[in-house]
Every structure is written in structure tokens, then in C-alpha cells.
Backbone as JSON Lines, residues from 0, in Angstrom:
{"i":0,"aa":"X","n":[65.37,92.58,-65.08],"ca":[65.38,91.31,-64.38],"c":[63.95,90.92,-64.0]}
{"i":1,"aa":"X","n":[64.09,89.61,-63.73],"ca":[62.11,89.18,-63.37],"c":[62.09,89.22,-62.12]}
{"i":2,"aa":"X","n":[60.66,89.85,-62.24],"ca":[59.91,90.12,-60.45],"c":[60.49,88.85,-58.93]}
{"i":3,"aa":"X","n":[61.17,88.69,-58.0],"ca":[61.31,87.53,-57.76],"c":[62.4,87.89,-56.6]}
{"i":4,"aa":"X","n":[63.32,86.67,-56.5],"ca":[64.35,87.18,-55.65],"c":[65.58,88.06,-56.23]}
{"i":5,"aa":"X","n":[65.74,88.56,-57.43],"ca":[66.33,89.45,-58.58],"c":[66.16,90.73,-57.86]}
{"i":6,"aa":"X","n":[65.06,91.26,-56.65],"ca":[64.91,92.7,-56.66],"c":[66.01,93.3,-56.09]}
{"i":7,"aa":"X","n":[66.62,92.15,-55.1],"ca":[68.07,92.71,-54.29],"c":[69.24,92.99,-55.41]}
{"i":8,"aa":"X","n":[69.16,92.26,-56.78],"ca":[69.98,93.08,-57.23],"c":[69.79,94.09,-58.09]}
{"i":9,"aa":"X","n":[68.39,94.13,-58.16],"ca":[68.07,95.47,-59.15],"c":[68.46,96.74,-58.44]}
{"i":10,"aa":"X","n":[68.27,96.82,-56.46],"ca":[68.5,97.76,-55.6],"c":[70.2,97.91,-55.95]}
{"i":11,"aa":"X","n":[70.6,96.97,-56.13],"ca":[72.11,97.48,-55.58],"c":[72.63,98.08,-57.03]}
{"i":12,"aa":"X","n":[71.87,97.98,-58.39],"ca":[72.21,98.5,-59.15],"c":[72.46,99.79,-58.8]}
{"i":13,"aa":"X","n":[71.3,100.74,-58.37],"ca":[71.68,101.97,-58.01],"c":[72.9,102.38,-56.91]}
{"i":14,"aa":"X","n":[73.58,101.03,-56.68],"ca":[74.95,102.19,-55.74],"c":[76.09,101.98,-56.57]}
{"i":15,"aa":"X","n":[76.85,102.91,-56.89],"ca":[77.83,102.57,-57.4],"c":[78.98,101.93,-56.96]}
{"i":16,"aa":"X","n":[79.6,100.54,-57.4],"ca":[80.69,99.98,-57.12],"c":[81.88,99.9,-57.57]}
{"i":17,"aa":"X","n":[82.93,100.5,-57.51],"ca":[84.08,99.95,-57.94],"c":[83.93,99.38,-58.48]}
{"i":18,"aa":"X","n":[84.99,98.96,-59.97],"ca":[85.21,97.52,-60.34],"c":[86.67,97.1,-60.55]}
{"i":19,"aa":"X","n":[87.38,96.92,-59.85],"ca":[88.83,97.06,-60.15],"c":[89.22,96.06,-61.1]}
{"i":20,"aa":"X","n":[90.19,97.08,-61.81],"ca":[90.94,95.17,-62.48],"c":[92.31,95.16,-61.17]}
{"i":21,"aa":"X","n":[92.28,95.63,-60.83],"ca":[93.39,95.54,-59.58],"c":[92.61,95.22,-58.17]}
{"i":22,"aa":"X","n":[93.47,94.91,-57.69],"ca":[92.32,95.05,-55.93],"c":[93.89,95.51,-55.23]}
{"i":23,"aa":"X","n":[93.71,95.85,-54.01],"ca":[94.79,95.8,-52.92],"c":[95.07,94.82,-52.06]}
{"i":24,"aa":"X","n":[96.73,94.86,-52.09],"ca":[97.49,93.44,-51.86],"c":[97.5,93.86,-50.43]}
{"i":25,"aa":"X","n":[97.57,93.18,-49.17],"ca":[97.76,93.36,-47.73],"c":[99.28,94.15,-47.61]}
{"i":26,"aa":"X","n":[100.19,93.31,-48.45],"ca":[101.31,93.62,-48.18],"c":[102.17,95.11,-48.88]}
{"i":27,"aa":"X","n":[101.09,95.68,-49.15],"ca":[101.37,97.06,-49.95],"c":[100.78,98.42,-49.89]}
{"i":28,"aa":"X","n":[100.54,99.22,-49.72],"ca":[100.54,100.46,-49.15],"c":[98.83,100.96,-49.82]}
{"i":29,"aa":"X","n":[98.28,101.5,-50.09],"ca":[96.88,101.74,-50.72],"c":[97.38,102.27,-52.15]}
{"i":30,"aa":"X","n":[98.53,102.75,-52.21],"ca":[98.85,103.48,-53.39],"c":[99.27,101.96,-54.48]}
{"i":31,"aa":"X","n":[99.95,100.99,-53.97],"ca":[100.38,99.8,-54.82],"c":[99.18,99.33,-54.83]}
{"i":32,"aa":"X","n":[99.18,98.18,-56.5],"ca":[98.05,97.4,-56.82],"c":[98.62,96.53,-57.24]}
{"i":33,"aa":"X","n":[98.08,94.99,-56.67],"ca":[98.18,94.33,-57.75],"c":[97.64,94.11,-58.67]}
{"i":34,"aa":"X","n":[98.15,93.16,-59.83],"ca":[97.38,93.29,-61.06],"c":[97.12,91.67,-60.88]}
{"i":35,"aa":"X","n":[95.61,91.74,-61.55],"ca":[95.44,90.21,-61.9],"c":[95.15,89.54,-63.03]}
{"i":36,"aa":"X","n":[95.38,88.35,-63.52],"ca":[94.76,88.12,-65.3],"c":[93.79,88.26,-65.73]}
{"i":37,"aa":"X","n":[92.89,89.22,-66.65],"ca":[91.66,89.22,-67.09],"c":[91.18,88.42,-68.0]}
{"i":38,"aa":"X","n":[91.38,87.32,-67.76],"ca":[90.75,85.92,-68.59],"c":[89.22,86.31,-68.75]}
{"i":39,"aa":"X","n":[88.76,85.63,-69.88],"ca":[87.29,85.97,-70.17],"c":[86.45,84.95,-69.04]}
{"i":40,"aa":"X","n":[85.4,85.76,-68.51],"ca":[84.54,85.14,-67.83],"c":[83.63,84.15,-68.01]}
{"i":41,"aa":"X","n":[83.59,83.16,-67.2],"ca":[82.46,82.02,-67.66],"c":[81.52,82.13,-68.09]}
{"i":42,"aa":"X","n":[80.42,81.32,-68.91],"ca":[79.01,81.84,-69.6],"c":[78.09,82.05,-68.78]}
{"i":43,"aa":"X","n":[78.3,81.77,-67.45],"ca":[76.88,82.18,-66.59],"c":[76.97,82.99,-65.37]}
{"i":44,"aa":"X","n":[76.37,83.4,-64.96],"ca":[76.42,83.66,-63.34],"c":[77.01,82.72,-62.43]}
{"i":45,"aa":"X","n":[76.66,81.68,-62.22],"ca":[76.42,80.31,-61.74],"c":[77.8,79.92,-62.3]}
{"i":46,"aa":"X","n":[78.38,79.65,-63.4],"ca":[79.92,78.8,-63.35],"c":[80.68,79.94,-62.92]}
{"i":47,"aa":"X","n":[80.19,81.86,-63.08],"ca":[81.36,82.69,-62.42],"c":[80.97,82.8,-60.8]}
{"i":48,"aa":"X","n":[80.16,82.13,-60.03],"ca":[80.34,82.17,-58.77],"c":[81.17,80.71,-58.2]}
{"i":49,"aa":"X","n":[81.08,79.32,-59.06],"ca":[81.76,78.51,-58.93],"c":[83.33,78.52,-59.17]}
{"i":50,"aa":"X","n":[83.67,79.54,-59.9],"ca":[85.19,79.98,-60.23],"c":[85.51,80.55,-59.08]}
{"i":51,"aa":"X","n":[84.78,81.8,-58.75],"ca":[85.17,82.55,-57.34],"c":[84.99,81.97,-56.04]}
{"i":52,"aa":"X","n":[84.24,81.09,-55.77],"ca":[84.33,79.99,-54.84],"c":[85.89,78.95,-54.73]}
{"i":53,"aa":"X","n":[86.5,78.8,-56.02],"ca":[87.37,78.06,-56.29],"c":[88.76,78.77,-56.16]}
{"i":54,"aa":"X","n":[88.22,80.45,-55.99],"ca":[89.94,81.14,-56.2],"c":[90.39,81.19,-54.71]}
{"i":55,"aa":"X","n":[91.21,80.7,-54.51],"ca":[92.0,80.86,-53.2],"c":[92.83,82.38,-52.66]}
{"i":56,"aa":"X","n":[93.02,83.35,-53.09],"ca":[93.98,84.47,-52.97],"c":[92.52,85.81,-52.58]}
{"i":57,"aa":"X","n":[92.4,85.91,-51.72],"ca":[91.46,86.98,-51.31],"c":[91.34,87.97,-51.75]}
{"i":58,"aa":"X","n":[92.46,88.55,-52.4],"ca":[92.61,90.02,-53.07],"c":[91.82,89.12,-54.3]}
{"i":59,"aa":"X","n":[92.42,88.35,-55.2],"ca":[91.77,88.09,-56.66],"c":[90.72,87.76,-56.7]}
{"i":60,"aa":"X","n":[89.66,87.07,-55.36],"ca":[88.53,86.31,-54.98],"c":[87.89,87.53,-55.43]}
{"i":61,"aa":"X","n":[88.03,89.09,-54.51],"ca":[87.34,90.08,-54.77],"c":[87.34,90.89,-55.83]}
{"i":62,"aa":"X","n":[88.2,91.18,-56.48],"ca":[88.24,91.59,-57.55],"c":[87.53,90.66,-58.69]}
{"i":63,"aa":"X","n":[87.95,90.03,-59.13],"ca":[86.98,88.74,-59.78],"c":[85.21,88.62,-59.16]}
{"i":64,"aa":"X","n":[84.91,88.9,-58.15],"ca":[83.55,89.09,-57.24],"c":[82.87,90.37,-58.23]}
{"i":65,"aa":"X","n":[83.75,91.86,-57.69],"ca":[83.75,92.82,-58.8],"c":[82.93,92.86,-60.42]}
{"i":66,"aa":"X","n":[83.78,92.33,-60.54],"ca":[84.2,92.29,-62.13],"c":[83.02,91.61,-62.2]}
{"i":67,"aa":"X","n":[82.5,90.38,-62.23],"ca":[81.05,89.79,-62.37],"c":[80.12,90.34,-61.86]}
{"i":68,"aa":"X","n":[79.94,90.96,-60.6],"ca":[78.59,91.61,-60.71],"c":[78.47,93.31,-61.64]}
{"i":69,"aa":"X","n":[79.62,93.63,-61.87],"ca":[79.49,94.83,-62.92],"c":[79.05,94.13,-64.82]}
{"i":70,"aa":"X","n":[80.0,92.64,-65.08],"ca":[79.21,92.5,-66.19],"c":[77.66,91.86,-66.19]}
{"i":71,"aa":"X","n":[77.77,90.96,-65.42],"ca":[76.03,90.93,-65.46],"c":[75.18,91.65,-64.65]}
{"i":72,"aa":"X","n":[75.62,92.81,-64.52],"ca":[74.64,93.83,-64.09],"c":[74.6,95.24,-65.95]}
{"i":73,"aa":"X","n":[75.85,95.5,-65.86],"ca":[75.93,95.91,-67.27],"c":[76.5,94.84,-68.24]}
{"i":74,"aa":"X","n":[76.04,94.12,-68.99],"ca":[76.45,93.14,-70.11],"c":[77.09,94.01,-71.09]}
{"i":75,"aa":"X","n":[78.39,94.03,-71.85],"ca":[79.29,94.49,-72.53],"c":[78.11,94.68,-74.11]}
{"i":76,"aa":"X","n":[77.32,94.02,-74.17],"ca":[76.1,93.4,-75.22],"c":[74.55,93.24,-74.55]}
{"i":77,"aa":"X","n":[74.01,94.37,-74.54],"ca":[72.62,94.48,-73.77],"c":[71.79,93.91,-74.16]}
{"i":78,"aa":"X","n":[71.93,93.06,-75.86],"ca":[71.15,92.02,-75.98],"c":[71.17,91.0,-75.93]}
{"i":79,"aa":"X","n":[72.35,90.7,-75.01],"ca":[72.9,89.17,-74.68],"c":[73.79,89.13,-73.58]}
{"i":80,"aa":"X","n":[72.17,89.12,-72.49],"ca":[72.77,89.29,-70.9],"c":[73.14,87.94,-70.65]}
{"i":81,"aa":"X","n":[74.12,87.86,-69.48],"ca":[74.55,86.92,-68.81],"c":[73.55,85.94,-67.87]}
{"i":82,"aa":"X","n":[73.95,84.65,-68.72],"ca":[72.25,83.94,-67.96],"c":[72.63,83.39,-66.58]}
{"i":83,"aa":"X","n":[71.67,83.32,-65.78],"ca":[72.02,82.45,-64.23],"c":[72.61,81.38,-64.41]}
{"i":84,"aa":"X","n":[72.11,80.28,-65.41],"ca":[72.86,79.07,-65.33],"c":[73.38,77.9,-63.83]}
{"i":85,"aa":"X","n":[73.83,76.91,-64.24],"ca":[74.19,76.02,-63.04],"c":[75.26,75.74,-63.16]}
{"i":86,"aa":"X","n":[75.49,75.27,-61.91],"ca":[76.7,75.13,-61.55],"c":[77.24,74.07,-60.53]}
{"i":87,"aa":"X","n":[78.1,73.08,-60.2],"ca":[78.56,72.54,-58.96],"c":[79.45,72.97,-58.32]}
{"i":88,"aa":"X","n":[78.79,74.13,-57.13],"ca":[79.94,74.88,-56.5],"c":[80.58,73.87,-55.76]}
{"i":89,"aa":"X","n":[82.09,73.89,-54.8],"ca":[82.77,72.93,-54.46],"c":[82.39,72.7,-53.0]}
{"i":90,"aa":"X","n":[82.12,71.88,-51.99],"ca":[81.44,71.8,-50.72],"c":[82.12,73.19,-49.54]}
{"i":91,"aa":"X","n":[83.3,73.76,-49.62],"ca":[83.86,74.86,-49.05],"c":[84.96,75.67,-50.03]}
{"i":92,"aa":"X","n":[84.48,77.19,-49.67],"ca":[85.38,77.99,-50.54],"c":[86.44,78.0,-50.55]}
{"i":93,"aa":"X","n":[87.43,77.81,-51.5],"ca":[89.19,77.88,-51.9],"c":[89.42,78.85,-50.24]}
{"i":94,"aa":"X","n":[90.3,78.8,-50.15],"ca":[91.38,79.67,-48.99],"c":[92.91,79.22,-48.88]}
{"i":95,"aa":"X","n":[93.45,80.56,-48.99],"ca":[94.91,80.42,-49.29],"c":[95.63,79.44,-48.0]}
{"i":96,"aa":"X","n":[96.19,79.02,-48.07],"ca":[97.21,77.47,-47.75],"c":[97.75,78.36,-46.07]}
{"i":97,"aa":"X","n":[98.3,79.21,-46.36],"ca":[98.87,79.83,-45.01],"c":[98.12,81.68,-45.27]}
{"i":98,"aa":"X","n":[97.09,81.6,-44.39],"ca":[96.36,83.31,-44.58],"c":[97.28,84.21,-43.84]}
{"i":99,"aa":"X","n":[97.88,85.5,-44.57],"ca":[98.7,86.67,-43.88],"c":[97.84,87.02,-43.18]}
{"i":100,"aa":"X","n":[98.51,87.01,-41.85],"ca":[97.88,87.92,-40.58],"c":[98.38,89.26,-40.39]}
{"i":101,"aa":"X","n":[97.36,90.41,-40.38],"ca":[98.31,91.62,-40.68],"c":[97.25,92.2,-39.09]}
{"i":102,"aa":"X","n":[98.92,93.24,-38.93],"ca":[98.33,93.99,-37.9],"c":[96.69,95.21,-37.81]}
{"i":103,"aa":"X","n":[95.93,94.89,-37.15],"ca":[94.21,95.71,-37.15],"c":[95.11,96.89,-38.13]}
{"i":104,"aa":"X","n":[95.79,97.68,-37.36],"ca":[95.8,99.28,-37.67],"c":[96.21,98.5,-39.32]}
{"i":105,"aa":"X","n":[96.95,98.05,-39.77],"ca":[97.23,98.07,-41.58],"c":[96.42,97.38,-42.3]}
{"i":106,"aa":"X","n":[94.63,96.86,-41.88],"ca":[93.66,96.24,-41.84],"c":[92.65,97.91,-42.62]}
{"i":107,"aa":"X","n":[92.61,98.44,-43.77],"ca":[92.04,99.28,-44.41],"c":[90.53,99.77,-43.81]}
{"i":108,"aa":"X","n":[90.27,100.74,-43.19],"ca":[88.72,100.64,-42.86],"c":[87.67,101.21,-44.43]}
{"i":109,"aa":"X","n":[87.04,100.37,-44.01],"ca":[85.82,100.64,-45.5],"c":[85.44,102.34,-46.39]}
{"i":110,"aa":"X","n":[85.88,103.3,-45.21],"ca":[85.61,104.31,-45.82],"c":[87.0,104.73,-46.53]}
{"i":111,"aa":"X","n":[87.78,104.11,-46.59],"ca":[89.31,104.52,-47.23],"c":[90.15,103.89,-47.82]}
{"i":112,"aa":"X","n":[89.01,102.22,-47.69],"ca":[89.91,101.33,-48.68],"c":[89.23,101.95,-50.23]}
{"i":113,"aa":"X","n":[90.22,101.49,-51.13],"ca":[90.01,101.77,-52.46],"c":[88.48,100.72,-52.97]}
{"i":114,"aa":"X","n":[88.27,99.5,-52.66],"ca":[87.1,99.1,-52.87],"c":[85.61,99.68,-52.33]}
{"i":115,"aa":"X","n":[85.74,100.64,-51.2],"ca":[85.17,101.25,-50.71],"c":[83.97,100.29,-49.48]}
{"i":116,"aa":"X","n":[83.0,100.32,-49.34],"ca":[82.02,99.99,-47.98],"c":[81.88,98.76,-48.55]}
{"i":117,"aa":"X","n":[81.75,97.99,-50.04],"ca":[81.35,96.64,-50.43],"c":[82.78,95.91,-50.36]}
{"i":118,"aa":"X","n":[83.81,96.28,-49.37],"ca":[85.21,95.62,-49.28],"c":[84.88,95.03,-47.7]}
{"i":119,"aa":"X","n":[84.18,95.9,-46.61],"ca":[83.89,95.32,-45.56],"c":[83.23,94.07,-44.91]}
């Protein structure tokens, strides 16, 4: 990546993240997953942060979050990385219509959710 504001993600290359194609549903135990569609990702950085801006369902927001910074951090094709590109993100992020309120204690703490400390 070029010298610049890029170094924050060259650092986080070195931690390892999860990448689920599943994430965890509120309403299901750590052992259940849901599954979500793995549609191919947009051509840039920039239209896949305008998609995830646009997904309303919090579990798929993150998982989809996931999933893009693992391919354009590793590109499936190392000679044809994923470019920044532009985008018109939407003036406020998607959010589901009625948000489940779940009790603190069934609220996963970071060291034991399955996404691990980048879920907090």
C-alpha cells in the first residue's frame, strides 16, 4: 500500500481477524450461525463500503465488513488488488426497522464472541 493514511491498515494486517461467512444471530446461542448470501463483491473498496452502509441487519452489516477487509487486504489475485474507488455513500447508515433489544447478560463479551475483540 502507499506511504499515507494506508499505514493504519497495513498495522492491522498483522492481527488476525476472523472472516466469517456466518456471523452470530442475537437470537441464537454462540453454537448457531446464520448463514448469509455470498454474492460477489463490488469492484472497489469505496462501492463495498457503500453496500455495507446500505445493509440494514447488523449480523450481515458485519460479516460483509469482514469479508471486505480480508479481500482487499488479501486479493484472491495479488496482481489485481482491489482499488479504493468512489462512491456515494447514503447520508445515514441502513438500520433495521424495529432493533432486537436483548438482555446485557445474552449481549456476547468480545473475548468469547466468535468474531472475537473486532466485534466490540
Amino acid at each position: 500500500l502507499p506511504p499515507g493514511p494506508w499505514v493504519v491498515l497495513d498495522e492491522l494486517d498483522h492481527f488476525p481477524v476472523p472472516v466469517p461467512a456466518t456471523a452470530p444471530h442475537p437470537h441464537h446461542h454462540q453454537h448457531h450461525r446464520q448463514q448469509f448470501p455470498r454474492d460477489p463483491l463490488p469492484g472497489s473498496l469505496a462501492a463495498c463500503a457503500d453496500l455495507i452502509l446500505r445493509t440494514a441487519d447488523p449480523a450481515e452489516k458485519a460479516a460483509l465488513s469482514h469479508r471486505v477487509y480480508a479481500h482487499f487486504l488479501h486479493p484472491p489475485d495479488p496482481a489485481n488488488p482491489m482499488p479504493i474507488g468512489i462512491a456515494s455513500p447514503p447520508s445515514s447508515p441502513a438500520r433495521p426497522a424495529k432493533p432486537l433489544l436483548v438482555p446485557p447478560r445474552e449481549v456476547p463479551a468480545p473475548k468469547t464472541c466468535e468474531m472475537g475483540m473486532s466485534a466490540a
